[in-house]
mmCIF file of C-alpha atoms in Angstrom:
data_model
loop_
_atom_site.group_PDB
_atom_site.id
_atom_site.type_symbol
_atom_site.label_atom_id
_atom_site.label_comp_id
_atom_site.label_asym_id
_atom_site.label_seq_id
_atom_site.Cartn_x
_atom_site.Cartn_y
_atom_site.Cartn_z
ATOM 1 C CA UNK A 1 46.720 47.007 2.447
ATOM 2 C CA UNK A 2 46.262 44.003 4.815
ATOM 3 C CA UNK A 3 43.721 40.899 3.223
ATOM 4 C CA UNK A 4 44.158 39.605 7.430
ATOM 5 C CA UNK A 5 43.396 41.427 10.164
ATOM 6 C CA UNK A 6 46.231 41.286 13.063
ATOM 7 C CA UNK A 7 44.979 39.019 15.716
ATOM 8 C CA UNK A 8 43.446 39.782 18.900
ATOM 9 C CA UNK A 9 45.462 37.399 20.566
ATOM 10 C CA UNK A 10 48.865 38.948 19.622
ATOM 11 C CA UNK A 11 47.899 41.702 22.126
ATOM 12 C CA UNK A 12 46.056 39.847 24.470
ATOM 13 C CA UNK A 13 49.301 39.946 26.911
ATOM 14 C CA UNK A 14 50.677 43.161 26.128
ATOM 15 C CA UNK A 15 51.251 45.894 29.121
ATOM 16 C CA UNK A 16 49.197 48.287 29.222
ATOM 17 C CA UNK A 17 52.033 50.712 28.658
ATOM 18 C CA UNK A 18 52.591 49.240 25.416
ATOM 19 C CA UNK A 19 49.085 49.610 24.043
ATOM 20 C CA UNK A 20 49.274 53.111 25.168
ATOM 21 C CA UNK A 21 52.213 53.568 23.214
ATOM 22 C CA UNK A 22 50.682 51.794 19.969
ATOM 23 C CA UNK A 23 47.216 53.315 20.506
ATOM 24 C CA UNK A 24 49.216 56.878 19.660
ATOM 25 C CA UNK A 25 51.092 55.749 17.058
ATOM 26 C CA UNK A 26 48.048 54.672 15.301
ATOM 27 C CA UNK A 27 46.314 57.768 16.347
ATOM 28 C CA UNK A 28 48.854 60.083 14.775
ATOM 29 C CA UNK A 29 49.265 57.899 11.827
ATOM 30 C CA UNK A 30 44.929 57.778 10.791
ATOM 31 C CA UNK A 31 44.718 61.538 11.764
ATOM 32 C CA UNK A 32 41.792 63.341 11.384
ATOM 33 C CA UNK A 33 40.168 60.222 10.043
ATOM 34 C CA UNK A 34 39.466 58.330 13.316
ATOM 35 C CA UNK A 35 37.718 59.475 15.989
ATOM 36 C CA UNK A 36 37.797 58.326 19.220
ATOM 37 C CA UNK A 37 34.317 58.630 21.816
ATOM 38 C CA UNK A 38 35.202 57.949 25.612
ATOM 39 C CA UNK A 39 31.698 57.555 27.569
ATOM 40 C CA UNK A 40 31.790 58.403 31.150
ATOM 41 C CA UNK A 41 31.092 55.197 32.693
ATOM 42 C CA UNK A 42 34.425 53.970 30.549
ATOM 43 C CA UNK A 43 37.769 52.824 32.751
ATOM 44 C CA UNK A 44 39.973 55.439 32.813
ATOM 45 C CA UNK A 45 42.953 53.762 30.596
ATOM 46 C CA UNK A 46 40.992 53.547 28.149
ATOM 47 C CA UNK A 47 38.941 56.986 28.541
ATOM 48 C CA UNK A 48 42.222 58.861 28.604
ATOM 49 C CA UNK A 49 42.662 58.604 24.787
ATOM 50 C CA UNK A 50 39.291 59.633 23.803
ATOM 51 C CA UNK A 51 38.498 62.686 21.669
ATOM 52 C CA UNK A 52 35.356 63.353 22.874
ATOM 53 C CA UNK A 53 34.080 62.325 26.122
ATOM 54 C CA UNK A 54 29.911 62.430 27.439
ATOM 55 C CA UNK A 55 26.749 60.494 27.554
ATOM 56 C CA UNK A 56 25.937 57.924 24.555
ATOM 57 C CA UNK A 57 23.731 60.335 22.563
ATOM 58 C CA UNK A 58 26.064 63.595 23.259
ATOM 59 C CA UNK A 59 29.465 61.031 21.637
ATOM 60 C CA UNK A 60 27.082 59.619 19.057
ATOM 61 C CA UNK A 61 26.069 63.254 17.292
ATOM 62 C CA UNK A 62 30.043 64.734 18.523
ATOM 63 C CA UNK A 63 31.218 61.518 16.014
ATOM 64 C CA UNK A 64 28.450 62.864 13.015
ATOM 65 C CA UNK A 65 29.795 66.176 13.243
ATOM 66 C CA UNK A 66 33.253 65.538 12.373
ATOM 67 C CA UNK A 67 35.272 64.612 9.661
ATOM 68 C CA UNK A 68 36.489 60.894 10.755
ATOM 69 C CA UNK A 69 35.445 58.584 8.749
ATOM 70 C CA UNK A 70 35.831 55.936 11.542
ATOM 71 C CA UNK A 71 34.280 55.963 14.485
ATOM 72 C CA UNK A 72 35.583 54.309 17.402
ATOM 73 C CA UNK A 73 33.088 53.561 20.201
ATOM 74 C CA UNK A 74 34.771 53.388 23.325
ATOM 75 C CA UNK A 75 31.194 52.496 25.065
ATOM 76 C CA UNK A 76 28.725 49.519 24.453
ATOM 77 C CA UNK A 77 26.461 47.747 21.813
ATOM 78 C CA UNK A 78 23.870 50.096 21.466
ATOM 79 C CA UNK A 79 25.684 53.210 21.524
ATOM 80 C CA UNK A 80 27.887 51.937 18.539
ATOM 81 C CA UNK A 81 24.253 51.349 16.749
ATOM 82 C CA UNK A 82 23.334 54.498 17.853
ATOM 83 C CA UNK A 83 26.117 56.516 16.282
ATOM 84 C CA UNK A 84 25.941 54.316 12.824
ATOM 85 C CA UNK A 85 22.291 55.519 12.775
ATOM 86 C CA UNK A 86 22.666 59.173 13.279
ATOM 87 C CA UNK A 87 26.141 59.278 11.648
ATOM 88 C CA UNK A 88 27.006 59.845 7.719
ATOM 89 C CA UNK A 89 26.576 57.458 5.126
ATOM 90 C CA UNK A 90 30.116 57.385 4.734
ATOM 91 C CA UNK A 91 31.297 56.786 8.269
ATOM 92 C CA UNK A 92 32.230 53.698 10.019
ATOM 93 C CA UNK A 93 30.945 52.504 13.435
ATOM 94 C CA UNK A 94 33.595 50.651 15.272
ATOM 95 C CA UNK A 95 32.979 48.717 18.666
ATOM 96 C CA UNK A 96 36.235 47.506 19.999
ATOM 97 C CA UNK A 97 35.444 44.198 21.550
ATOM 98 C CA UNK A 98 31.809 42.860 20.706
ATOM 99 C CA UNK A 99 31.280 41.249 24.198
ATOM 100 C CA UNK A 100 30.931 45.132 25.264
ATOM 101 C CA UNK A 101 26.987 45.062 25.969
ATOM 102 C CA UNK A 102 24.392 46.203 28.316
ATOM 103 C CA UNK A 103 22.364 43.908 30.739
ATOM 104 C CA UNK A 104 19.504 46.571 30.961
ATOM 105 C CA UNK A 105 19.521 46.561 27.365
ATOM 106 C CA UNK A 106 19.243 42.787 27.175
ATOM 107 C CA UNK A 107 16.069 42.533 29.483
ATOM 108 C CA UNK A 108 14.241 44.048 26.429
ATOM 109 C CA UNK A 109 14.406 42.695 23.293
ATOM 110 C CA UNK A 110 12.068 42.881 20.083
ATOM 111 C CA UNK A 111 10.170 39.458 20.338
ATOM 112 C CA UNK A 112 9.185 40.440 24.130
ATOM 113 C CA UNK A 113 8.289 43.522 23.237
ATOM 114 C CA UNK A 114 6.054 42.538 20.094
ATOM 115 C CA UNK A 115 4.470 40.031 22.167
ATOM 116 C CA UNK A 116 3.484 42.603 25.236
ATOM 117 C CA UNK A 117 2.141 44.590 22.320
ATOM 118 C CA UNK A 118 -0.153 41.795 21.220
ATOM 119 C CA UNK A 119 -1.344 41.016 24.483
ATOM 120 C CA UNK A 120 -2.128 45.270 25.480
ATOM 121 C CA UNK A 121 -3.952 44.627 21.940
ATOM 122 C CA UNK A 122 -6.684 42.315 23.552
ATOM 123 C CA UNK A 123 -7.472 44.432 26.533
ATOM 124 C CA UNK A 124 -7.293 48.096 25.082
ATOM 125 C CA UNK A 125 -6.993 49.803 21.670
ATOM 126 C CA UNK A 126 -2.911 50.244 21.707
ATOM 127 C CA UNK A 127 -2.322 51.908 18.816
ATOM 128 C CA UNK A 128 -4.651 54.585 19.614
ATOM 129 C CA UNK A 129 -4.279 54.746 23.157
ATOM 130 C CA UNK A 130 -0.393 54.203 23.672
ATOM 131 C CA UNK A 131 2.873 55.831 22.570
ATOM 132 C CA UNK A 132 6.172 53.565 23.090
ATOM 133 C CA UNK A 133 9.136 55.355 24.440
ATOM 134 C CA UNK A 134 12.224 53.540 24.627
ATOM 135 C CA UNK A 135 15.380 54.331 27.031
ATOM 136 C CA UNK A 136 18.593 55.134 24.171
ATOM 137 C CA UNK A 137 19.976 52.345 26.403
ATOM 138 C CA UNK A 138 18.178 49.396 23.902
ATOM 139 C CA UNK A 139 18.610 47.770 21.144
ATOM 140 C CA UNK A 140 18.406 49.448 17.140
ATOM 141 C CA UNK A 141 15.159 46.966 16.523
ATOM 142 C CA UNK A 142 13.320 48.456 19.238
ATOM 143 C CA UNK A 143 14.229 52.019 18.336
ATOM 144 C CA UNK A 144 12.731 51.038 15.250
ATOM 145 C CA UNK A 145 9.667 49.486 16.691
ATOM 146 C CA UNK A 146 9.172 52.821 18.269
ATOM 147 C CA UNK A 147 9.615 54.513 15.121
ATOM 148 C CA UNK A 148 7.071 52.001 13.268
ATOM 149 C CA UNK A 149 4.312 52.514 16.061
ATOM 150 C CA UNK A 150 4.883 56.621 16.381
ATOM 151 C CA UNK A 151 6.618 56.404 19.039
ATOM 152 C CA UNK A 152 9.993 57.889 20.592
ATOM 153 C CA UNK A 153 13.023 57.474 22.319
ATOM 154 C CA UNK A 154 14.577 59.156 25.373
ATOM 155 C CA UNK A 155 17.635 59.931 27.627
ATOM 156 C CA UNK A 156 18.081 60.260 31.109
ATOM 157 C CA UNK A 157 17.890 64.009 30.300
ATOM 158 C CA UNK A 158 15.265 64.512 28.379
ATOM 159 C CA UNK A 159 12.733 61.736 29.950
ATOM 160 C CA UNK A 160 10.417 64.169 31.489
ATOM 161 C CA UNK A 161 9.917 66.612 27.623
ATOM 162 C CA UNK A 162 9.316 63.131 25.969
ATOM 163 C CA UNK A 163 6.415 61.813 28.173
ATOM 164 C CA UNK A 164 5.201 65.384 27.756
ATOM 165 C CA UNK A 165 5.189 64.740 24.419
ATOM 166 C CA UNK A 166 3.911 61.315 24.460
ATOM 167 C CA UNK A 167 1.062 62.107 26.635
ATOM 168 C CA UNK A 168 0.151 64.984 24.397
ATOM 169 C CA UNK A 169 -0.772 62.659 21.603
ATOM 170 C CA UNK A 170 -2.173 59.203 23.725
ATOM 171 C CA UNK A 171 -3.228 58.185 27.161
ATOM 172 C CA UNK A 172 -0.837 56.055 27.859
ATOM 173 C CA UNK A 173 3.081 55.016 27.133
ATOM 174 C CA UNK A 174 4.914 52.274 27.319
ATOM 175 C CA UNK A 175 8.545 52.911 28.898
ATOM 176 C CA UNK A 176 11.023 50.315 28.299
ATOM 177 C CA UNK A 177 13.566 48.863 29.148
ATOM 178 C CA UNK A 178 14.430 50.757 32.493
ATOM 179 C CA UNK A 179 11.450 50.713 34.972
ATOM 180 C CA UNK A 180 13.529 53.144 37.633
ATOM 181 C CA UNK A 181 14.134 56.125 34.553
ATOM 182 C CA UNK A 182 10.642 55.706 33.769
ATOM 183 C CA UNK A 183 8.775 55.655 37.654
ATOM 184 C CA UNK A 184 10.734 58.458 38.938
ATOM 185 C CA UNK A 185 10.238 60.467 36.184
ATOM 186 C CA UNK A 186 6.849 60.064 36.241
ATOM 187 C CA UNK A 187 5.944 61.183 40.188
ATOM 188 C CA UNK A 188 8.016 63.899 39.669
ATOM 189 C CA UNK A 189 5.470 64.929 36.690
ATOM 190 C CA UNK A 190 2.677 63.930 39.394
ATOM 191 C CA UNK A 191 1.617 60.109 38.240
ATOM 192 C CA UNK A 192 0.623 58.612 41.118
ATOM 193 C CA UNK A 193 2.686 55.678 41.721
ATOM 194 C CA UNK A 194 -0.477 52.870 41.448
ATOM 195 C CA UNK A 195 -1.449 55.032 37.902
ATOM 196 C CA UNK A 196 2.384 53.725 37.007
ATOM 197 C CA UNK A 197 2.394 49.516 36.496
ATOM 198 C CA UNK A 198 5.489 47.215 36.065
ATOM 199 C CA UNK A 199 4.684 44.559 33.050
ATOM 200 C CA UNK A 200 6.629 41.694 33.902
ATOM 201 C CA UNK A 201 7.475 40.137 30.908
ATOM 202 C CA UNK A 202 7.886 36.626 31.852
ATOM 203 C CA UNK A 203 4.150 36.580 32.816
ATOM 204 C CA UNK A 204 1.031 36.049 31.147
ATOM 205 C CA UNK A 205 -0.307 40.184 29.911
ATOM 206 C CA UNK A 206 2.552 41.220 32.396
ATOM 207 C CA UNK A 207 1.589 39.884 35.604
ATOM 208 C CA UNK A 208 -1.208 42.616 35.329
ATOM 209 C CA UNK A 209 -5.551 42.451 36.082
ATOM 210 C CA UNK A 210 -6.913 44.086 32.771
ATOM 211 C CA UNK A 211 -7.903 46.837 35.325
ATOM 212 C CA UNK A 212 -4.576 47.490 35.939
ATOM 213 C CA UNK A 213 -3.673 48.212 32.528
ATOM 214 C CA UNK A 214 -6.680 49.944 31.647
ATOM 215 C CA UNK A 215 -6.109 52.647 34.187
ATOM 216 C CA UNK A 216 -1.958 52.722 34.010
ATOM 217 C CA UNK A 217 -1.092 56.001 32.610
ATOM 218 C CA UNK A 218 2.454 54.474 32.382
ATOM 219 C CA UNK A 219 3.382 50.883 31.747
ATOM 220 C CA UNK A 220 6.624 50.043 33.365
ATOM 221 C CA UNK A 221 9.077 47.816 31.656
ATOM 222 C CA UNK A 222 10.507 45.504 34.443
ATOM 223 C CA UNK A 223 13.806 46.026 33.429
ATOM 224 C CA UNK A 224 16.920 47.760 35.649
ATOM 225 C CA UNK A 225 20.600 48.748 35.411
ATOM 226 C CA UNK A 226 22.604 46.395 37.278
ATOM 227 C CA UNK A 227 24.709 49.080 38.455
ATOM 228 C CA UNK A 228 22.344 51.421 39.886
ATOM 229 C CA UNK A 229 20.530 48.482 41.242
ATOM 230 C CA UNK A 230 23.093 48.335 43.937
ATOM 231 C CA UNK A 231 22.268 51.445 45.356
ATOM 232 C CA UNK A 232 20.108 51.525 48.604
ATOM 233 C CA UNK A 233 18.466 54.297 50.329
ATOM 234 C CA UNK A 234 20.106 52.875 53.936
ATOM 235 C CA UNK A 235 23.248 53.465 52.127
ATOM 236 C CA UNK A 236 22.482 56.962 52.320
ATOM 237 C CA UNK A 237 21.027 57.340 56.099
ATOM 238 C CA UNK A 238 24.195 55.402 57.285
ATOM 239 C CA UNK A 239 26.461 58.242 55.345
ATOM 240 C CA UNK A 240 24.393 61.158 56.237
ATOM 241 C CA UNK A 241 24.609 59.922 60.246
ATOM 242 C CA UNK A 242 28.692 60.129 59.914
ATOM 243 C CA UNK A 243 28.497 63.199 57.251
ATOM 244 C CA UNK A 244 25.327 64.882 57.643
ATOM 245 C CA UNK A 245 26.690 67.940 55.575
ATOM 246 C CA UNK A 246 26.123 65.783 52.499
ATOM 247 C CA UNK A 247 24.584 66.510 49.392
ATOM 248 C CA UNK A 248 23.066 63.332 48.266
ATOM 249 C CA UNK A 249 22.672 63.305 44.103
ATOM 250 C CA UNK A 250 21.257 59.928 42.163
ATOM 251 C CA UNK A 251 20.807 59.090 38.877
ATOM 252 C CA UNK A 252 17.277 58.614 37.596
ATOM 253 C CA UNK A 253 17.821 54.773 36.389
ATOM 254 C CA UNK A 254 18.619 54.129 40.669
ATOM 255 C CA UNK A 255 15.495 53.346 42.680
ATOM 256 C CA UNK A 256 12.326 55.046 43.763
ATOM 257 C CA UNK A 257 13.658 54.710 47.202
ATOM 258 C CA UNK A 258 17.212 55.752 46.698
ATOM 259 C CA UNK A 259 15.729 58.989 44.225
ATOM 260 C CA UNK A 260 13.205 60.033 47.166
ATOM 261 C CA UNK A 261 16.063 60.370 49.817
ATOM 262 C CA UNK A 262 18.637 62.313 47.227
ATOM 263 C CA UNK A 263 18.263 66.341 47.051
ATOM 264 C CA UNK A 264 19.480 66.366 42.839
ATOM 265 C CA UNK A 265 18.305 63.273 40.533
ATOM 266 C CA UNK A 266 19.400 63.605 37.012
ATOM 267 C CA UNK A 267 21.817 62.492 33.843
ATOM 268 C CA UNK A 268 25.700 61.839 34.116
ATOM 269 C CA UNK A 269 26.165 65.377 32.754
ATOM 270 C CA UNK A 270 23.828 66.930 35.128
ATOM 271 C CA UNK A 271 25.835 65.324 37.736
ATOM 272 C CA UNK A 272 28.517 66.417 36.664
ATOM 273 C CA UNK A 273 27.249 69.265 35.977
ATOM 274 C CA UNK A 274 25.922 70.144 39.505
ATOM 275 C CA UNK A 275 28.959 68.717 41.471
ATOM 276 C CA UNK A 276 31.409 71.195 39.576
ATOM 277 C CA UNK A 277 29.704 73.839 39.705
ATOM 278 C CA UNK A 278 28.801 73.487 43.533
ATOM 279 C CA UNK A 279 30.149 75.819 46.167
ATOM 280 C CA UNK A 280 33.851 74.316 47.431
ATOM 281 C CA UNK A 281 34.279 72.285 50.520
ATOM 282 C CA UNK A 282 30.933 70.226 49.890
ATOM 283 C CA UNK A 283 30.338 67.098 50.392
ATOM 284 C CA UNK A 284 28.530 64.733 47.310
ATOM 285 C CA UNK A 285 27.071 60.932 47.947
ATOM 286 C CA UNK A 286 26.724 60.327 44.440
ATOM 287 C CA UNK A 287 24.769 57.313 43.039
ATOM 288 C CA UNK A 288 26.116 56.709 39.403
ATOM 289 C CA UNK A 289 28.911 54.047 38.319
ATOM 290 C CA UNK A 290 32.302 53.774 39.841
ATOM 291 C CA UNK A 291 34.571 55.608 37.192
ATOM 292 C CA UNK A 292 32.829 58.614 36.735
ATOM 293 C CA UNK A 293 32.337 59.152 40.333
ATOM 294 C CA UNK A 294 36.455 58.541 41.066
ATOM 295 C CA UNK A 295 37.185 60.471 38.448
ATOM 296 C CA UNK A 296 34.835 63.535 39.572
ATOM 297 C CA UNK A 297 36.289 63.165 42.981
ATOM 298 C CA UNK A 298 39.910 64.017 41.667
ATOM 299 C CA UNK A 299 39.007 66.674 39.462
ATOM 300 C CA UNK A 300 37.296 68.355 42.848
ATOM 301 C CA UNK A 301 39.939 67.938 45.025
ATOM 302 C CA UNK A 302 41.420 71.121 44.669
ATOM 303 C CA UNK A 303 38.457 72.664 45.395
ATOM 304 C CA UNK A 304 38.271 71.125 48.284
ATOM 305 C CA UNK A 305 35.173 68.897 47.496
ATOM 306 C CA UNK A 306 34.742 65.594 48.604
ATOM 307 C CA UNK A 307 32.673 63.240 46.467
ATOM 308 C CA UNK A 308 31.941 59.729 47.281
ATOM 309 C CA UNK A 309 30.715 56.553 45.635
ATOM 310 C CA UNK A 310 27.004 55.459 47.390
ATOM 311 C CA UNK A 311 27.490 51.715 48.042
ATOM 312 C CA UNK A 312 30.434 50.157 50.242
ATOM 313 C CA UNK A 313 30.373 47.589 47.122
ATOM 314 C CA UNK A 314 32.545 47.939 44.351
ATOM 315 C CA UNK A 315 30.190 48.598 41.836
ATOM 316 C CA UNK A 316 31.036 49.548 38.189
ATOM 317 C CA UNK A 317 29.690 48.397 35.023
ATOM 318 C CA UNK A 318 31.381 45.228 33.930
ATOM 319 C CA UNK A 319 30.641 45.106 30.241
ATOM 320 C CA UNK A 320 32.084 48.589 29.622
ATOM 321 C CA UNK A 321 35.122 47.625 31.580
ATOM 322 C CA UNK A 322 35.266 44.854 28.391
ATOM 323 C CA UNK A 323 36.893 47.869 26.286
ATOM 324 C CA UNK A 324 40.276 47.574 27.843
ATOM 325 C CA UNK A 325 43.449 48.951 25.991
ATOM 326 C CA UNK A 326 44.721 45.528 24.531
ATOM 327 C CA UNK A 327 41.391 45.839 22.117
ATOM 328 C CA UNK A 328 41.419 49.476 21.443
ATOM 329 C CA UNK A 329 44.907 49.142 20.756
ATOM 330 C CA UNK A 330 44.307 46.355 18.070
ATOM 331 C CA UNK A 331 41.481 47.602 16.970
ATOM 332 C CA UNK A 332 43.394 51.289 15.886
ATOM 333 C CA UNK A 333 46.404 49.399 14.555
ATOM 334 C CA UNK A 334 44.371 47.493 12.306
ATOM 335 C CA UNK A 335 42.895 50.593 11.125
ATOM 336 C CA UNK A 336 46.218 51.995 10.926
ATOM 337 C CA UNK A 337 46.892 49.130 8.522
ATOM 338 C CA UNK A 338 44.252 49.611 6.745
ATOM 339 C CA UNK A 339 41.606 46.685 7.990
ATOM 340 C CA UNK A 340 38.139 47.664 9.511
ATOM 341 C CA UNK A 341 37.258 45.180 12.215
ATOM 342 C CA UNK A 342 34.048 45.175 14.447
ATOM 343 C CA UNK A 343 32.112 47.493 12.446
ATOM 344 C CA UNK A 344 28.490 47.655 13.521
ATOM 345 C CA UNK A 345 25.825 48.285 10.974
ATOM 346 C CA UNK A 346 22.104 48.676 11.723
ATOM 347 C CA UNK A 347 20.261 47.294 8.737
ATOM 348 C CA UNK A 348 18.937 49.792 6.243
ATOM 349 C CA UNK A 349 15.440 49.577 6.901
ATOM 350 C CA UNK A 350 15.807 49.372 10.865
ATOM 351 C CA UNK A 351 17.775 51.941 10.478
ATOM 352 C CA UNK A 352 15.272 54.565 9.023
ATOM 353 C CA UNK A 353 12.740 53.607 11.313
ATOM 354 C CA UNK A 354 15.231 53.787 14.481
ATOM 355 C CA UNK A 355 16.231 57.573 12.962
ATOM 356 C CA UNK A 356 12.482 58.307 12.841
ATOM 357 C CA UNK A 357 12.090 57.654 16.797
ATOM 358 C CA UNK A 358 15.420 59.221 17.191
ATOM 359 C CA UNK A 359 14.357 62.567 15.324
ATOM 360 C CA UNK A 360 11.046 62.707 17.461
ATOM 361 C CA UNK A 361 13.504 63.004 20.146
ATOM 362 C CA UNK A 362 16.027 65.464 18.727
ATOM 363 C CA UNK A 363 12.380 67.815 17.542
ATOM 364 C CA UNK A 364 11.354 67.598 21.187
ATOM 365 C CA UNK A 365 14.850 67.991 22.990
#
C-alpha cells in the first residue's frame, strides 16, 4: 500500500485520452467498491464515466444505497458533504479537485446567517415565528443550523411541499441562499411579491424597515446562481420572434422575469423530464446550464426535437467544469493504489444536525 499519494502534477499534462484510459483501468481494478456520481451540470468527459448520473440529492442517496465503499463525487463542495451525511458510516466521500465549489453557495455562509438571525431577533420573536429552509445548494453548517432551529432543507423539486410544511408550523421562513428558487416558488403558491423581502446581507437588519420584516411571509436570501443569472426574459422574446413554435422551459433558481415568460419552470430532472417526453419535432428554449442542455439536444435529435441553450453567452458553470479528467483520473488511481485523497468529512456533530434538516425533507418529499 502507498505511504504517498501520486501527485497531481504527474497528470496535470496528460491527454485526455490517456486519463480515459487510466480512469478504466482503475475502475475495473476497485470494482464494486468505488462508485462513481456524474451530476448533470458536469462536462461531458468527465460525466461519461459516471455510474449514476442526476441532481445532487438523487447521486447523494444512489451512492448510500450501494455497496462502494468510496464515493466519488463528480459534482461540487456541498454535494460531496451532502452524500458523507446521508451515506454509511463506513463509506468514503471523495471530491476530486477541492477548488470544485459553488458561488451561490458561498453568498451564504454560517456567520451571516447567525448574524441575520440576531438581528430578526430584535424586531420579531424568530424562533417562534420563523422556520429556516435552506437550498441543498449550501454549506453542511447551515444544514445544520437549520436542523438546530427546526428547520429544513429543500431542492429545486420539492421547494413548494417544504414551504407547505414550513408555513404549517410558523408565519414566516427564511429561504437561503437562492432568492430566485425561493420568489418564484412562492407566487406560484400565491405570496404576493411585496409579502416576499430580499435581506441583503451586507446591510444593517437586511436593508429592510422593521415593517418590512414584520409583514414578509418570506424572507429572501439575496443570493443567486451565477449561471442562471445570465438568463434574460428579452432572450426569450428575441427567440420566440424567429421561432415562435417554441416551448420556453426555466429552471426555478433563473429570474422572476425569465420564470414569468417560460410555459414549464422546474428541476434539472423535470426538464429533462418534460423535454423527452414531449411530442417530436418541438422546439425547447431551455434556461439551465450549458452541458445538460447540449447534451439533451443530442439525445433528441432523432426525434426530431430541437432544444436550445437561452442566452447567446456561453454560459456553464465554471467550478464544476474544475472536475476535469486529469483529477478524476488521479484521484481513481490513487484509490486503485490504495491512498484516499480529498475525502470530505462533515464533523460529527454538524453532521447529525445537517441529517436532522435533511430527514425533515426526505418525511415531507
Amino acid at each position: 500500500m502507498l505511504t504517498t499519494a501520486f501527485p497531481i502534477e504527474d497528470y496535470a499534462l496528460l491527454s485526455d485520452a490517456e486519463c480515459d484510459a487510466r480512469i478504466v483501468a482503475a475502475k475495473a481494478k476497485l470494482g464494486k467498491r468505488c462508485v462513481i456520481l456524474g451530476h448533470h451540470y458536469q462536462r461531458d468527459e468527465v460525466f461519461k464515466h459516471a455510474d449514476f448520473t442526476g441532481d445532487s440529492l438523487k447521486l447523494s442517496r444512489n451512492a448510500a444505497e450501494s455497496d462502494a465503499e468510496y464515493i466519488v463525487f463528480c459534482g461540487v463542495h456541498f454535494m460531496a458533504e451532502v452524500a458523507d451525511i446521508l451515506s454509511r458510516p463506513e463509506q468514503i466521500s471523495i471530491l476530486p479537485d477541492l477548488a470544485a465549489g459553488c458561488s451561490m453557495a458561498d453568498m451564504a455562509n454560517l456567520i451571516k446567517v447567525q448574524k441575520c438571525w440576531q438581528e430578526l431577533t430584535e424586531v420579531i420573536d424568530v424562533e417562534n415565528e420563523v422556520t429556516p429552509v435552506t437550498y441543498i445548494n449550501s454549506a453542511a453548517d447551515l444544514k445544520a443550523f437549520c436542523g438546530e432551529h427546526e428547520g429544513i432543507v429543500c431542492t429545486s423539486s420539492n421547494a413548494q411541499k417544504i414551504l407547505e410544511w414550513s408555513f404549517a408550523r410558523r408565519s414566516k421562513v427564511l429561504f437561503f441562499p437562492d432568492q430566485h428558487l425561493g420568489r418564484n416558488t412562492g407566487y406560484r403558491m400565491g405570496i404576493p411579491l411585496e409579502q416576499m423581502v430580499a435581506w441583503d446581507f451586507n446591510k444593517p437588519r437586511g436593508g429592510l424597515t422593521i415593517d418590512q420584516i414584520k409583514n414578509a411571509e418570506i424572507i429572501l436570501w439575496n443570493g443567486y446562481c451565477s449561471v442562471h443569472q445570465a438568463f434574460k426574459p428579452e432572450q426569450i422574446d428575441q427567440f420566440l420572434e424567429r421561432y415562435p413554435e417554441t416551448k420556453v422551459i426555466a429552471h426555478p433558481e433563473a429570474s422572476f422575469e425569465v420564470c414569468q415568460k417560460s410555459e414549464y419552470i422546474g428541476s434539472t430532472e423535470y426538464i429533462l423530464k418534460t423535454v423527452r417526453e414531449a411530442e417530436p419535432n418541438t422546439r425547447w428554449l431551455v434556461a439551465t446550464e450549458l452541458n445538460l442542455v447540449n447534451r439533451l439536444n443530442e439525445e433528441c435529435k432523432a426525434q426530431g426535437k430541437h432544444v436550445h441553450f437561452m442566452s447567446p453567452m456561453l454560459c456553464m458553470c465554471s467550478t464544476m467544469f474544475r472536475t476535469d479528467p486529469q483529477h478524476l483520473a488521479w484521484v481513481m488511481e490513487n484509490l486503485a493504489a490504495g491512498h484516499v485523497i480529498n475525502r470530505i468529512t462533515v464533523p460529527a456533530k454538524e453532521a447529525a444536525l445537517a441529517k436532522k434538516a435533511l430527514d425533515n425533507m426526505l418525511a415531507v418529499a
